[in-house]
CSV table of C-alpha atoms in Angstrom, one decimal:
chain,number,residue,atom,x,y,z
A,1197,UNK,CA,-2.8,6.2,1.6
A,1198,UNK,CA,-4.7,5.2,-1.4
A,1199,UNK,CA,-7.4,2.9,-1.6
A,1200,UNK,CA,-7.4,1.4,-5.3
A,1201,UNK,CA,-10.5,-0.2,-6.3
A,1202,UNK,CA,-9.7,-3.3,-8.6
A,1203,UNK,CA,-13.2,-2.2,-10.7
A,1204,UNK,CA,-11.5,0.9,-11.9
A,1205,UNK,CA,-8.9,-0.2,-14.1
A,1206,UNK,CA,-9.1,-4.2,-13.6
A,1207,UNK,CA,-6.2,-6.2,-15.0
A,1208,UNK,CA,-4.5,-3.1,-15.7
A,1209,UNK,CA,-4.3,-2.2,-11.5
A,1210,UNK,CA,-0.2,-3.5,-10.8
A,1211,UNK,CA,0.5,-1.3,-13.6
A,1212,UNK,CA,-1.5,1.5,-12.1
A,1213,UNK,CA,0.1,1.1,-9.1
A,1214,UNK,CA,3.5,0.9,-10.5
A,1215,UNK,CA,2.6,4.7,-11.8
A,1216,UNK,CA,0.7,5.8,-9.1
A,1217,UNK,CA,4.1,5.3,-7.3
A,1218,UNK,CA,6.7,6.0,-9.7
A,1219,UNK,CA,5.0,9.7,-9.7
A,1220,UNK,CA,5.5,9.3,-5.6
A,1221,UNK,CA,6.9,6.6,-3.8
A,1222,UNK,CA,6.0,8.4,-0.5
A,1223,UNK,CA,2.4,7.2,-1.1
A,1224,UNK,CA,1.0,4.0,0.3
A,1225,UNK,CA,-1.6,1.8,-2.0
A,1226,UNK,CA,-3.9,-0.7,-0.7
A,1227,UNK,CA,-5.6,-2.3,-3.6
A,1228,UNK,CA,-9.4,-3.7,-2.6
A,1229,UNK,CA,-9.3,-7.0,-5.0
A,1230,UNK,CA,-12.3,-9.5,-5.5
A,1231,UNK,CA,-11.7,-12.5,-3.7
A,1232,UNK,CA,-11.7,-14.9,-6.7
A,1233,UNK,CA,-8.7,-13.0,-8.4
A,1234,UNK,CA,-5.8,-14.2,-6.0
A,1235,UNK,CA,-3.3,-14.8,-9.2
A,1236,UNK,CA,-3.6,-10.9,-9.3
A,1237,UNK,CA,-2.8,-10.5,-5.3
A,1238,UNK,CA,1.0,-11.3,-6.3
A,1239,UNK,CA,1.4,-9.2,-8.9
A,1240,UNK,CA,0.0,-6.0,-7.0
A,1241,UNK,CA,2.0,-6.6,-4.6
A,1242,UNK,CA,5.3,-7.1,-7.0
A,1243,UNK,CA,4.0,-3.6,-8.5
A,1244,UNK,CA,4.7,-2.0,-4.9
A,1245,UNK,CA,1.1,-2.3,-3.0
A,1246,UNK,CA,1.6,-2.3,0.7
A,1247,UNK,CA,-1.4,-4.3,0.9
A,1248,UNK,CA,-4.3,-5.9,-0.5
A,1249,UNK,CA,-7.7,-6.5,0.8
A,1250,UNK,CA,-10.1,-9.3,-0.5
A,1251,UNK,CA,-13.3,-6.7,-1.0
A,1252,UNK,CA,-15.4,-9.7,0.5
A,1253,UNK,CA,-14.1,-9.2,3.7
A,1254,UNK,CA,-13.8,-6.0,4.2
A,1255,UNK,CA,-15.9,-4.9,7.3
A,1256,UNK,CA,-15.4,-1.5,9.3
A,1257,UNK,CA,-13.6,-2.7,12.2
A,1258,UNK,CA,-11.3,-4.9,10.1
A,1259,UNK,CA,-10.3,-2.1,7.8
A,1260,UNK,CA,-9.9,0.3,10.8
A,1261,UNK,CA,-7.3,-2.3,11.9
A,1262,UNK,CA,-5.4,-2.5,8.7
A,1263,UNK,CA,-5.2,1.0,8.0
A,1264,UNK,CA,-4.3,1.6,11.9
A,1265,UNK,CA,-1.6,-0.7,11.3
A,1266,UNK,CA,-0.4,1.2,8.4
A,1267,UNK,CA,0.1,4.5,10.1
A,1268,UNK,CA,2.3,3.1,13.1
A,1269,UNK,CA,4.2,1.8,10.7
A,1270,UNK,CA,4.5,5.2,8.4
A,1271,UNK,CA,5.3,7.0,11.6
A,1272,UNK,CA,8.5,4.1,12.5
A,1273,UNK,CA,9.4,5.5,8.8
A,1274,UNK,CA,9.2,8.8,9.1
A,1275,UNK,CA,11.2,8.4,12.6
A,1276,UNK,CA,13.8,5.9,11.2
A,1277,UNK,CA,14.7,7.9,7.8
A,1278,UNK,CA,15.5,11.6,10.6
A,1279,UNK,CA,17.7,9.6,12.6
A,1280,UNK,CA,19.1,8.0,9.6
A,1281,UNK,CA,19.6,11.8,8.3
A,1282,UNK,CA,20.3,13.1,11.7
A,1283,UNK,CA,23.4,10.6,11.7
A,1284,UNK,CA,24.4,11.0,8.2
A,1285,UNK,CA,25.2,14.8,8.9
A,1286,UNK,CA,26.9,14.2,12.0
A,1287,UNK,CA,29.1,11.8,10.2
């Protein structure tokens, strides 16, 4: 999981995320946006974001929750893409 800070490349974060996972789509981003930007919420997640956090909001537990969130779903992933192979062999 990477946590992309809008302040590091601003406008040009969907496009950063586009190449962060166009180098490897096994990665999950989560992009912490300022609150004020919402026309750019769509377009990060368009440019393959899993998620995006208003950086106003973001409080310990809350996060904890997110990211918790993220790895169950990961893992249903990770289990659904063996049996998927598992089945595909035995086919």
């Amino acid at each position: 999981v990477i946590l992309l800070d809008w302040l590091m490349v601003e406008a040009g974060t969907p496009a950063l995320v586009q190449e962060i996972l166009a180098q490897n789509p096994q990665l999950r981003v989560v992009a912490l946006l300022p609150e004020n930007f919402r026309q750019y919420r769509q377009r990060v997640w368009d440019a393959g974001a899993c998620n995006s956090i208003p950086k106003e909001h973001m409080e310990q537990e809350w996060f904890s929750s997110i990211m918790c969130v993220m790895h169950r779903a990961m893992e249903r992933e990770r289990r659904l893409i063996a049996q998927y192979e598992a089945n595909a062999m035995t086919a």
